PDB file of C-alpha atoms in Angstrom:
ATOM      1  CA  UNK N1363     116.393  76.027 114.599  1.00  0.00           C
ATOM      2  CA  UNK N1364     118.454  73.631 112.534  1.00  0.00           C
ATOM      3  CA  UNK N1365     119.714  76.335 110.154  1.00  0.00           C
ATOM      4  CA  UNK N1366     121.096  78.158 113.048  1.00  0.00           C
ATOM      5  CA  UNK N1367     122.634  74.738 113.964  1.00  0.00           C
ATOM      6  CA  UNK N1368     124.249  74.813 110.429  1.00  0.00           C
ATOM      7  CA  UNK N1369     125.076  78.332 110.957  1.00  0.00           C
ATOM      8  CA  UNK N1370     126.880  77.675 114.255  1.00  0.00           C
ATOM      9  CA  UNK N1371     129.232  75.390 112.836  1.00  0.00           C
ATOM     10  CA  UNK N1372     130.065  77.048 110.101  1.00  0.00           C
ATOM     11  CA  UNK N1373     130.635  80.263 112.598  1.00  0.00           C
ATOM     12  CA  UNK N1374     132.514  78.436 114.771  1.00  0.00           C
ATOM     13  CA  UNK N1375     134.942  77.153 111.743  1.00  0.00           C
ATOM     14  CA  UNK N1376     135.469  80.784 111.280  1.00  0.00           C
ATOM     15  CA  UNK N1377     136.297  81.493 114.650  1.00  0.00           C
ATOM     16  CA  UNK N1378     140.074  81.325 115.833  1.00  0.00           C
ATOM     17  CA  UNK N1379     139.230  80.354 119.503  1.00  0.00           C
ATOM     18  CA  UNK N1380     137.026  77.541 118.681  1.00  0.00           C
ATOM     19  CA  UNK N1381     139.432  76.114 116.135  1.00  0.00           C
ATOM     20  CA  UNK N1382     141.979  76.347 118.851  1.00  0.00           C
ATOM     21  CA  UNK N1383     139.772  74.631 121.515  1.00  0.00           C
ATOM     22  CA  UNK N1384     138.834  71.725 118.692  1.00  0.00           C
ATOM     23  CA  UNK N1385     142.732  71.291 117.976  1.00  0.00           C
ATOM     24  CA  UNK N1386     143.523  71.408 122.019  1.00  0.00           C
ATOM     25  CA  UNK N1387     140.409  68.849 122.331  1.00  0.00           C
ATOM     26  CA  UNK N1388     142.270  66.527 119.832  1.00  0.00           C
ATOM     27  CA  UNK N1389     145.540  66.646 121.334  1.00  0.00           C
ATOM     28  CA  UNK N1390     144.749  66.720 124.870  1.00  0.00           C
ATOM     29  CA  UNK N1391     147.293  63.724 125.431  1.00  0.00           C
ATOM     30  CA  UNK N1392     150.267  65.938 124.476  1.00  0.00           C
ATOM     31  CA  UNK N1393     149.282  69.240 126.714  1.00  0.00           C
ATOM     32  CA  UNK N1394     149.669  69.798 130.261  1.00  0.00           C
ATOM     33  CA  UNK N1395     146.602  71.129 132.363  1.00  0.00           C
ATOM     34  CA  UNK N1396     144.393  72.094 129.295  1.00  0.00           C
ATOM     35  CA  UNK N1397     141.284  70.400 131.065  1.00  0.00           C
ATOM     36  CA  UNK N1398     139.787  73.217 133.060  1.00  0.00           C
ATOM     37  CA  UNK N1399     139.874  75.578 129.840  1.00  0.00           C
ATOM     38  CA  UNK N1400     138.246  72.916 127.864  1.00  0.00           C
ATOM     39  CA  UNK N1401     135.683  72.068 130.864  1.00  0.00           C
ATOM     40  CA  UNK N1402     134.832  76.104 130.259  1.00  0.00           C
ATOM     41  CA  UNK N1403     134.826  75.982 126.675  1.00  0.00           C
ATOM     42  CA  UNK N1404     132.180  73.335 126.667  1.00  0.00           C
ATOM     43  CA  UNK N1405     130.207  75.061 129.431  1.00  0.00           C
ATOM     44  CA  UNK N1406     130.369  78.191 127.367  1.00  0.00           C
ATOM     45  CA  UNK N1407     128.694  76.096 123.995  1.00  0.00           C
ATOM     46  CA  UNK N1408     126.183  74.738 126.417  1.00  0.00           C
ATOM     47  CA  UNK N1409     125.150  78.303 128.000  1.00  0.00           C
ATOM     48  CA  UNK N1410     124.480  79.572 124.908  1.00  0.00           C
ATOM     49  CA  UNK N1411     122.383  76.881 123.639  1.00  0.00           C
ATOM     50  CA  UNK N1412     120.546  76.632 127.211  1.00  0.00           C
ATOM     51  CA  UNK N1413     120.288  80.358 127.107  1.00  0.00           C
ATOM     52  CA  UNK N1414     118.949  80.564 123.449  1.00  0.00           C
ATOM     53  CA  UNK N1415     115.704  78.625 124.230  1.00  0.00           C
ATOM     54  CA  UNK N1416     114.038  77.676 127.326  1.00  0.00           C
ATOM     55  CA  UNK N1417     112.334  74.914 125.971  1.00  0.00           C
ATOM     56  CA  UNK N1418     115.055  72.886 125.468  1.00  0.00           C
ATOM     57  CA  UNK N1419     115.892  69.976 127.194  1.00  0.00           C
ATOM     58  CA  UNK N1420     119.359  69.365 129.204  1.00  0.00           C
ATOM     59  CA  UNK N1421     119.819  66.013 126.927  1.00  0.00           C
ATOM     60  CA  UNK N1422     119.166  68.213 123.924  1.00  0.00           C
ATOM     61  CA  UNK N1423     121.736  71.253 124.828  1.00  0.00           C
ATOM     62  CA  UNK N1424     124.088  68.395 125.496  1.00  0.00           C
ATOM     63  CA  UNK N1425     123.499  67.187 121.932  1.00  0.00           C
ATOM     64  CA  UNK N1426     123.430  70.169 119.922  1.00  0.00           C
ATOM     65  CA  UNK N1427     126.827  71.048 122.170  1.00  0.00           C
ATOM     66  CA  UNK N1428     128.540  67.959 121.328  1.00  0.00           C
ATOM     67  CA  UNK N1429     127.649  67.526 117.764  1.00  0.00           C
ATOM     68  CA  UNK N1430     128.424  71.058 116.732  1.00  0.00           C
ATOM     69  CA  UNK N1431     132.018  70.359 118.462  1.00  0.00           C
ATOM     70  CA  UNK N1432     132.523  67.312 116.078  1.00  0.00           C
ATOM     71  CA  UNK N1433     130.967  68.936 112.895  1.00  0.00           C
ATOM     72  CA  UNK N1434     133.216  71.579 113.041  1.00  0.00           C
ATOM     73  CA  UNK N1435     135.873  69.188 112.075  1.00  0.00           C
ATOM     74  CA  UNK N1436     134.248  68.454 108.803  1.00  0.00           C
ATOM     75  CA  UNK N1437     133.451  71.763 108.482  1.00  0.00           C
ATOM     76  CA  UNK N1438     137.119  72.922 107.923  1.00  0.00           C
ATOM     77  CA  UNK N1439     137.838  71.157 105.167  1.00  0.00           C
ATOM     78  CA  UNK N1440     134.249  70.533 103.480  1.00  0.00           C
ATOM     79  CA  UNK N1441     132.608  73.928 104.401  1.00  0.00           C
ATOM     80  CA  UNK N1442     132.648  74.928 100.429  1.00  0.00           C
ATOM     81  CA  UNK N1443     131.687  71.917  99.214  1.00  0.00           C
ATOM     82  CA  UNK N1444     127.709  71.649  98.170  1.00  0.00           C
ATOM     83  CA  UNK N1445     127.510  67.872  99.515  1.00  0.00           C
ATOM     84  CA  UNK N1446     128.594  68.694 102.811  1.00  0.00           C
ATOM     85  CA  UNK N1447     125.822  71.675 102.835  1.00  0.00           C
ATOM     86  CA  UNK N1448     123.363  69.353 102.284  1.00  0.00           C
ATOM     87  CA  UNK N1449     124.579  66.767 104.589  1.00  0.00           C
ATOM     88  CA  UNK N1450     125.073  69.440 107.450  1.00  0.00           C
ATOM     89  CA  UNK N1451     121.656  70.593 107.018  1.00  0.00           C
ATOM     90  CA  UNK N1452     119.987  67.223 107.023  1.00  0.00           C
ATOM     91  CA  UNK N1453     121.732  66.129 110.128  1.00  0.00           C
ATOM     92  CA  UNK N1454     121.376  69.662 112.159  1.00  0.00           C
ATOM     93  CA  UNK N1455     117.433  69.163 111.339  1.00  0.00           C
ATOM     94  CA  UNK N1456     117.603  65.962 112.926  1.00  0.00           C
ATOM     95  CA  UNK N1457     119.325  67.374 116.133  1.00  0.00           C
ATOM     96  CA  UNK N1458     116.256  69.592 115.970  1.00  0.00           C
ATOM     97  CA  UNK N1459     113.523  67.126 115.200  1.00  0.00           C
ATOM     98  CA  UNK N1460     113.108  65.341 118.036  1.00  0.00           C
ATOM     99  CA  UNK N1461     111.368  62.552 117.025  1.00  0.00           C
ATOM    100  CA  UNK N1462     111.990  59.613 114.173  1.00  0.00           C
ATOM    101  CA  UNK N1463     109.699  58.869 111.047  1.00  0.00           C
ATOM    102  CA  UNK N1464     107.544  56.148 110.630  1.00  0.00           C
ATOM    103  CA  UNK N1465     110.014  54.360 109.224  1.00  0.00           C
ATOM    104  CA  UNK N1466     113.208  54.632 110.457  1.00  0.00           C
ATOM    105  CA  UNK N1467     114.693  52.368 107.416  1.00  0.00           C
ATOM    106  CA  UNK N1468     113.216  54.680 104.796  1.00  0.00           C
ATOM    107  CA  UNK N1469     115.827  55.962 102.388  1.00  0.00           C
ATOM    108  CA  UNK N1470     117.208  59.664 102.964  1.00  0.00           C
ATOM    109  CA  UNK N1471     118.104  60.960  99.083  1.00  0.00           C
ATOM    110  CA  UNK N1472     120.553  63.287 100.727  1.00  0.00           C
ATOM    111  CA  UNK N1473     122.804  60.607 102.115  1.00  0.00           C
ATOM    112  CA  UNK N1474     122.384  58.192  99.295  1.00  0.00           C
ATOM    113  CA  UNK N1475     123.660  60.943  96.920  1.00  0.00           C
ATOM    114  CA  UNK N1476     126.588  61.832  98.818  1.00  0.00           C
ATOM    115  CA  UNK N1477     127.477  58.283  99.638  1.00  0.00           C
ATOM    116  CA  UNK N1478     127.848  57.544  95.725  1.00  0.00           C
ATOM    117  CA  UNK N1479     129.468  60.442  95.313  1.00  0.00           C
ATOM    118  CA  UNK N1480     132.000  59.592  97.928  1.00  0.00           C
ATOM    119  CA  UNK N1481     132.476  56.084  96.956  1.00  0.00           C
ATOM    120  CA  UNK N1482     132.173  55.633  93.192  1.00  0.00           C
ATOM    121  CA  UNK N1483     132.781  52.408  91.324  1.00  0.00           C
ATOM    122  CA  UNK N1484     135.356  50.552  93.588  1.00  0.00           C
ATOM    123  CA  UNK N1485     138.333  49.579  91.101  1.00  0.00           C
ATOM    124  CA  UNK N1486     140.128  46.520  91.223  1.00  0.00           C
ATOM    125  CA  UNK N1487     141.056  45.871  95.024  1.00  0.00           C
ATOM    126  CA  UNK N1488     144.416  45.213  96.954  1.00  0.00           C
ATOM    127  CA  UNK N1489     144.831  41.958  97.355  1.00  0.00           C
ATOM    128  CA  UNK N1490     143.793  40.634 100.895  1.00  0.00           C
ATOM    129  CA  UNK N1491     147.186  38.173 101.190  1.00  0.00           C
ATOM    130  CA  UNK N1492     149.311  40.617  99.355  1.00  0.00           C
ATOM    131  CA  UNK N1493     152.597  41.234 101.425  1.00  0.00           C
ATOM    132  CA  UNK N1494     151.511  44.709 101.351  1.00  0.00           C
ATOM    133  CA  UNK N1495     148.676  43.970 103.682  1.00  0.00           C
ATOM    134  CA  UNK N1496     151.224  43.137 106.579  1.00  0.00           C
ATOM    135  CA  UNK N1497     152.471  46.914 105.960  1.00  0.00           C
ATOM    136  CA  UNK N1498     149.357  48.042 105.851  1.00  0.00           C
ATOM    137  CA  UNK N1499     148.330  46.691 109.248  1.00  0.00           C
ATOM    138  CA  UNK N1500     151.742  47.560 110.974  1.00  0.00           C
ATOM    139  CA  UNK N1501     151.236  51.283 109.510  1.00  0.00           C
ATOM    140  CA  UNK N1502     147.846  51.499 110.974  1.00  0.00           C
ATOM    141  CA  UNK N1503     149.231  50.551 114.127  1.00  0.00           C
ATOM    142  CA  UNK N1504     151.975  53.427 114.368  1.00  0.00           C
ATOM    143  CA  UNK N1505     148.649  55.721 113.782  1.00  0.00           C
ATOM    144  CA  UNK N1506     147.077  54.551 116.052  1.00  0.00           C
ATOM    145  CA  UNK N1507     149.568  54.946 118.924  1.00  0.00           C
ATOM    146  CA  UNK N1508     151.634  57.975 117.285  1.00  0.00           C
ATOM    147  CA  UNK N1509     148.639  59.912 114.928  1.00  0.00           C
ATOM    148  CA  UNK N1510     149.453  60.715 111.518  1.00  0.00           C
ATOM    149  CA  UNK N1511     151.393  63.633 110.765  1.00  0.00           C
ATOM    150  CA  UNK N1512     155.258  62.082 111.194  1.00  0.00           C
ATOM    151  CA  UNK N1513     154.226  59.618 108.753  1.00  0.00           C
ATOM    152  CA  UNK N1514     155.427  59.355 105.183  1.00  0.00           C
ATOM    153  CA  UNK N1515     156.253  57.216 102.355  1.00  0.00           C
ATOM    154  CA  UNK N1516     160.254  57.165 102.516  1.00  0.00           C
ATOM    155  CA  UNK N1517     160.015  56.170 106.373  1.00  0.00           C
ATOM    156  CA  UNK N1518     157.731  53.309 106.129  1.00  0.00           C
ATOM    157  CA  UNK N1519     159.269  52.023 103.489  1.00  0.00           C
ATOM    158  CA  UNK N1520     162.895  52.030 104.745  1.00  0.00           C
ATOM    159  CA  UNK N1521     161.485  50.605 107.904  1.00  0.00           C
ATOM    160  CA  UNK N1522     159.675  47.692 105.837  1.00  0.00           C
ATOM    161  CA  UNK N1523     162.830  47.225 103.585  1.00  0.00           C
ATOM    162  CA  UNK N1524     161.051  47.506 100.830  1.00  0.00           C
ATOM    163  CA  UNK N1525     161.459  50.140  97.842  1.00  0.00           C
ATOM    164  CA  UNK N1526     158.723  52.886  97.666  1.00  0.00           C
ATOM    165  CA  UNK N1527     157.994  52.226  94.123  1.00  0.00           C
ATOM    166  CA  UNK N1528     156.563  48.560  95.652  1.00  0.00           C
ATOM    167  CA  UNK N1529     154.348  50.801  97.297  1.00  0.00           C
ATOM    168  CA  UNK N1530     153.136  52.685  94.924  1.00  0.00           C
ATOM    169  CA  UNK N1531     152.457  49.863  92.569  1.00  0.00           C
ATOM    170  CA  UNK N1532     150.378  47.974  94.730  1.00  0.00           C
ATOM    171  CA  UNK N1533     148.541  51.278  95.526  1.00  0.00           C
ATOM    172  CA  UNK N1534     148.664  53.450  92.981  1.00  0.00           C
ATOM    173  CA  UNK N1535     150.128  56.325  94.996  1.00  0.00           C
ATOM    174  CA  UNK N1536     150.495  57.036  98.339  1.00  0.00           C
ATOM    175  CA  UNK N1537     147.689  58.654  99.049  1.00  0.00           C
ATOM    176  CA  UNK N1538     145.654  55.790  98.563  1.00  0.00           C
ATOM    177  CA  UNK N1539     147.715  53.690 101.029  1.00  0.00           C
ATOM    178  CA  UNK N1540     147.606  56.055 103.667  1.00  0.00           C
ATOM    179  CA  UNK N1541     143.712  56.419 103.169  1.00  0.00           C
ATOM    180  CA  UNK N1542     143.331  52.713 103.741  1.00  0.00           C
ATOM    181  CA  UNK N1543     145.810  52.708 106.643  1.00  0.00           C
ATOM    182  CA  UNK N1544     143.690  55.538 108.401  1.00  0.00           C
ATOM    183  CA  UNK N1545     140.753  53.314 107.611  1.00  0.00           C
ATOM    184  CA  UNK N1546     142.237  50.444 109.238  1.00  0.00           C
ATOM    185  CA  UNK N1547     143.326  52.248 112.312  1.00  0.00           C
ATOM    186  CA  UNK N1548     140.090  53.616 112.980  1.00  0.00           C
ATOM    187  CA  UNK N1549     138.223  50.423 112.676  1.00  0.00           C
ATOM    188  CA  UNK N1550     140.747  48.442 114.870  1.00  0.00           C
ATOM    189  CA  UNK N1551     138.869  46.296 117.042  1.00  0.00           C
ATOM    190  CA  UNK N1552     135.427  47.325 115.624  1.00  0.00           C
ATOM    191  CA  UNK N1553     132.695  46.297 117.625  1.00  0.00           C
ATOM    192  CA  UNK N1554     130.489  43.829 116.546  1.00  0.00           C
ATOM    193  CA  UNK N1555     127.489  45.899 116.824  1.00  0.00           C
ATOM    194  CA  UNK N1556     128.502  48.836 114.811  1.00  0.00           C
ATOM    195  CA  UNK N1557     129.517  46.339 111.698  1.00  0.00           C
ATOM    196  CA  UNK N1558     126.524  46.328 109.168  1.00  0.00           C
ATOM    197  CA  UNK N1559     127.273  43.091 108.055  1.00  0.00           C
ATOM    198  CA  UNK N1560     127.029  41.649 111.568  1.00  0.00           C
ATOM    199  CA  UNK N1561     123.910  39.781 112.773  1.00  0.00           C
ATOM    200  CA  UNK N1562     122.525  40.503 116.401  1.00  0.00           C
ATOM    201  CA  UNK N1563     122.411  37.973 118.944  1.00  0.00           C
ATOM    202  CA  UNK N1564     120.769  37.895 122.569  1.00  0.00           C
ATOM    203  CA  UNK N1565     124.167  39.218 124.098  1.00  0.00           C
ATOM    204  CA  UNK N1566     124.511  42.150 121.750  1.00  0.00           C
ATOM    205  CA  UNK N1567     120.861  42.975 122.429  1.00  0.00           C
ATOM    206  CA  UNK N1568     121.217  42.661 126.280  1.00  0.00           C
ATOM    207  CA  UNK N1569     124.179  44.595 126.621  1.00  0.00           C
ATOM    208  CA  UNK N1570     123.817  47.072 124.116  1.00  0.00           C
ATOM    209  CA  UNK N1571     124.392  50.150 126.688  1.00  0.00           C
ATOM    210  CA  UNK N1572     127.170  48.766 128.389  1.00  0.00           C
ATOM    211  CA  UNK N1573     128.727  48.384 124.632  1.00  0.00           C
ATOM    212  CA  UNK N1574     128.158  51.980 124.434  1.00  0.00           C
ATOM    213  CA  UNK N1575     129.838  53.233 127.629  1.00  0.00           C
ATOM    214  CA  UNK N1576     133.043  50.823 126.847  1.00  0.00           C
ATOM    215  CA  UNK N1577     133.125  52.409 123.737  1.00  0.00           C
ATOM    216  CA  UNK N1578     133.649  56.071 125.161  1.00  0.00           C
ATOM    217  CA  UNK N1579     135.501  54.713 128.262  1.00  0.00           C
ATOM    218  CA  UNK N1580     138.964  56.837 128.535  1.00  0.00           C
ATOM    219  CA  UNK N1581     140.296  54.494 131.028  1.00  0.00           C
ATOM    220  CA  UNK N1582     142.064  52.381 128.324  1.00  0.00           C
ATOM    221  CA  UNK N1583     142.101  52.518 124.552  1.00  0.00           C
ATOM    222  CA  UNK N1584     143.334  49.016 123.828  1.00  0.00           C
ATOM    223  CA  UNK N1585     140.553  46.673 121.632  1.00  0.00           C
ATOM    224  CA  UNK N1586     136.746  47.752 121.854  1.00  0.00           C
ATOM    225  CA  UNK N1587     137.852  50.134 124.895  1.00  0.00           C
ATOM    226  CA  UNK N1588     137.644  53.477 124.041  1.00  0.00           C
ATOM    227  CA  UNK N1589     136.701  52.940 120.327  1.00  0.00           C
ATOM    228  CA  UNK N1590     135.024  56.040 119.909  1.00  0.00           C
ATOM    229  CA  UNK N1591     137.491  57.802 121.412  1.00  0.00           C
ATOM    230  CA  UNK N1592     140.029  56.732 119.295  1.00  0.00           C
ATOM    231  CA  UNK N1593     138.077  56.869 116.489  1.00  0.00           C
ATOM    232  CA  UNK N1594     137.345  60.718 117.150  1.00  0.00           C
ATOM    233  CA  UNK N1595     141.151  61.476 117.715  1.00  0.00           C
ATOM    234  CA  UNK N1596     142.294  59.990 114.405  1.00  0.00           C
ATOM    235  CA  UNK N1597     139.567  61.381 112.278  1.00  0.00           C
ATOM    236  CA  UNK N1598     139.781  64.781 114.080  1.00  0.00           C
ATOM    237  CA  UNK N1599     143.915  64.465 112.670  1.00  0.00           C
ATOM    238  CA  UNK N1600     142.836  63.611 109.281  1.00  0.00           C
ATOM    239  CA  UNK N1601     140.798  66.823 109.299  1.00  0.00           C
ATOM    240  CA  UNK N1602     143.501  69.149 110.300  1.00  0.00           C
ATOM    241  CA  UNK N1603     145.916  67.644 108.450  1.00  0.00           C
ATOM    242  CA  UNK N1604     143.969  67.761 105.248  1.00  0.00           C
ATOM    243  CA  UNK N1605     144.324  71.534 105.221  1.00  0.00           C
ATOM    244  CA  UNK N1606     148.048  71.140 104.435  1.00  0.00           C
ATOM    245  CA  UNK N1607     147.870  67.622 102.599  1.00  0.00           C
ATOM    246  CA  UNK N1608     145.042  67.973  99.511  1.00  0.00           C
ATOM    247  CA  UNK N1609     145.578  64.364  99.212  1.00  0.00           C
ATOM    248  CA  UNK N1610     143.556  63.459 102.496  1.00  0.00           C
ATOM    249  CA  UNK N1611     140.510  65.665 101.287  1.00  0.00           C
ATOM    250  CA  UNK N1612     138.461  62.844  99.489  1.00  0.00           C
ATOM    251  CA  UNK N1613     139.209  60.562 102.434  1.00  0.00           C
ATOM    252  CA  UNK N1614     137.132  63.452 104.665  1.00  0.00           C
ATOM    253  CA  UNK N1615     134.413  63.266 102.438  1.00  0.00           C
ATOM    254  CA  UNK N1616     134.385  59.762 102.819  1.00  0.00           C
ATOM    255  CA  UNK N1617     134.209  59.495 106.595  1.00  0.00           C
ATOM    256  CA  UNK N1618     131.829  62.263 106.647  1.00  0.00           C
ATOM    257  CA  UNK N1619     129.491  60.355 104.077  1.00  0.00           C
ATOM    258  CA  UNK N1620     129.544  57.117 106.285  1.00  0.00           C
ATOM    259  CA  UNK N1621     129.141  58.941 109.732  1.00  0.00           C
ATOM    260  CA  UNK N1622     125.732  57.040 111.325  1.00  0.00           C
ATOM    261  CA  UNK N1623     126.158  53.716 109.264  1.00  0.00           C
ATOM    262  CA  UNK N1624     127.192  51.493 112.377  1.00  0.00           C
ATOM    263  CA  UNK N1625     124.863  53.229 114.568  1.00  0.00           C
ATOM    264  CA  UNK N1626     121.839  53.009 112.345  1.00  0.00           C
ATOM    265  CA  UNK N1627     122.585  49.574 111.514  1.00  0.00           C
ATOM    266  CA  UNK N1628     122.715  48.598 115.324  1.00  0.00           C
ATOM    267  CA  UNK N1629     119.580  50.985 116.509  1.00  0.00           C
ATOM    268  CA  UNK N1630     117.427  48.523 113.893  1.00  0.00           C
ATOM    269  CA  UNK N1631     119.105  45.401 115.121  1.00  0.00           C
ATOM    270  CA  UNK N1632     120.487  45.801 118.451  1.00  0.00           C
ATOM    271  CA  UNK N1633     119.132  48.294 120.502  1.00  0.00           C
ATOM    272  CA  UNK N1634     115.642  48.524 122.460  1.00  0.00           C
ATOM    273  CA  UNK N1635     112.532  49.548 119.880  1.00  0.00           C
ATOM    274  CA  UNK N1636     112.041  52.870 121.050  1.00  0.00           C
ATOM    275  CA  UNK N1637     115.746  53.853 120.169  1.00  0.00           C
ATOM    276  CA  UNK N1638     115.342  53.031 116.768  1.00  0.00           C
ATOM    277  CA  UNK N1639     117.068  55.835 114.265  1.00  0.00           C
ATOM    278  CA  UNK N1640     116.788  56.805 111.022  1.00  0.00           C
ATOM    279  CA  UNK N1641     119.684  57.580 109.077  1.00  0.00           C
ATOM    280  CA  UNK N1642     119.847  61.110 109.420  1.00  0.00           C
ATOM    281  CA  UNK N1643     119.223  60.916 113.261  1.00  0.00           C
ATOM    282  CA  UNK N1644     121.686  57.953 113.331  1.00  0.00           C
ATOM    283  CA  UNK N1645     124.146  60.652 111.514  1.00  0.00           C
ATOM    284  CA  UNK N1646     123.702  62.651 114.117  1.00  0.00           C
ATOM    285  CA  UNK N1647     124.160  60.391 117.329  1.00  0.00           C
ATOM    286  CA  UNK N1648     127.404  59.301 115.548  1.00  0.00           C
ATOM    287  CA  UNK N1649     128.789  62.643 115.489  1.00  0.00           C
ATOM    288  CA  UNK N1650     127.635  63.497 118.920  1.00  0.00           C
ATOM    289  CA  UNK N1651     129.358  60.364 120.736  1.00  0.00           C
ATOM    290  CA  UNK N1652     132.853  61.266 119.445  1.00  0.00           C
ATOM    291  CA  UNK N1653     132.947  64.382 120.838  1.00  0.00           C
ATOM    292  CA  UNK N1654     131.039  62.735 124.249  1.00  0.00           C
ATOM    293  CA  UNK N1655     134.207  60.421 124.215  1.00  0.00           C
ATOM    294  CA  UNK N1656     136.566  63.313 124.013  1.00  0.00           C
ATOM    295  CA  UNK N1657     135.199  65.296 126.752  1.00  0.00           C
ATOM    296  CA  UNK N1658     135.173  62.170 128.916  1.00  0.00           C
ATOM    297  CA  UNK N1659     139.066  62.859 129.024  1.00  0.00           C
ATOM    298  CA  UNK N1660     138.644  66.244 130.429  1.00  0.00           C
ATOM    299  CA  UNK N1661     135.634  65.859 132.576  1.00  0.00           C
ATOM    300  CA  UNK N1662     137.190  65.853 136.137  1.00  0.00           C
ATOM    301  CA  UNK N1663     134.008  65.474 137.665  1.00  0.00           C
ATOM    302  CA  UNK N1664     132.715  61.586 137.500  1.00  0.00           C
ATOM    303  CA  UNK N1665     129.715  61.889 135.049  1.00  0.00           C
ATOM    304  CA  UNK N1666     127.469  59.146 133.979  1.00  0.00           C
ATOM    305  CA  UNK N1667     127.931  58.200 130.027  1.00  0.00           C
ATOM    306  CA  UNK N1668     124.847  55.658 130.601  1.00  0.00           C
ATOM    307  CA  UNK N1669     122.351  58.268 131.884  1.00  0.00           C
ATOM    308  CA  UNK N1670     123.666  60.789 129.010  1.00  0.00           C
ATOM    309  CA  UNK N1671     123.543  58.541 126.333  1.00  0.00           C
ATOM    310  CA  UNK N1672     120.095  57.206 127.094  1.00  0.00           C
ATOM    311  CA  UNK N1673     118.915  60.834 127.190  1.00  0.00           C
ATOM    312  CA  UNK N1674     120.184  61.904 124.211  1.00  0.00           C
ATOM    313  CA  UNK N1675     118.820  59.252 121.972  1.00  0.00           C
ATOM    314  CA  UNK N1676     115.384  60.006 123.775  1.00  0.00           C
ATOM    315  CA  UNK N1677     115.945  63.487 122.674  1.00  0.00           C
ATOM    316  CA  UNK N1678     116.740  62.251 119.374  1.00  0.00           C
ATOM    317  CA  UNK N1679     113.881  60.269 118.885  1.00  0.00           C
ATOM    318  CA  UNK N1680     110.959  61.822 121.340  1.00  0.00           C
ATOM    319  CA  UNK N1681     110.945  58.870 123.473  1.00  0.00           C
ATOM    320  CA  UNK N1682     111.323  60.880 126.690  1.00  0.00           C
ATOM    321  CA  UNK N1683     108.785  60.150 129.243  1.00  0.00           C
ATOM    322  CA  UNK N1684     107.170  63.561 130.102  1.00  0.00           C
ATOM    323  CA  UNK N1685     106.998  64.418 134.112  1.00  0.00           C
ATOM    324  CA  UNK N1686     103.881  64.813 135.755  1.00  0.00           C
TER     325      UNK N1686
END
């Protein structure tokens, strides 16, 4: 089953229809009346998985249909890389396993290896107090509001009233500056429970589910509201744009390698005991929830995101109570 899931992701990357629908989903705010078509596309995906095996629960169908959507974005750029091949099969297996190993904290060598390659020993960092930090924040805000494609070095330098060479001096090249700005845009108003450096408190534990619900709320994208919607859109834009701008490919590798780090930490520190995830399952849930947030925009029927997320967690952990 895991091999089929990985094959499905790669096959979708070769499908003109699937590629078109993915891009339409990522740009839904710029299209007119595309919601019904995208709903039809997702219904087709869910129908495929449900017909594949009568043993699959509705939540497992939702997990597979949503996970493969967002994984497809990474596959556009990384499909031919050995590191990605290993990550894809590891995460695909987690979507099918239906249970967590005895020790959710246990190291997964594939993830450790991929993250070490994606994040080599850091060179000297830019001083957080430098004038470039304000410029970085400004560009990050532009990315959040207007997207990535129209941002270039000359325009940024002109708006900031600085020579382009000054930006290059501080960051080495424009690609490094853009990567830093994109990462800042993606982590804007990062919910505290996803911060691996934060400690859990009582409020976080009691509000763990409402926190996730807020993060996929399409009604507003300011602050913590709609965090996953904002993150998924920027992530998708990076993957699409990296087809023409090869300097963004290392960033795509990094973003895929870190998938699930915040979710894994939250599941151990904040979530109920039965929903603790190991790193592989956390990656699967992290990728799924981004697609879930995007489809919340196009879903004209009032769904129940709380139920969806709990059910998917139950499918991942095998914690669902069998019906009698």
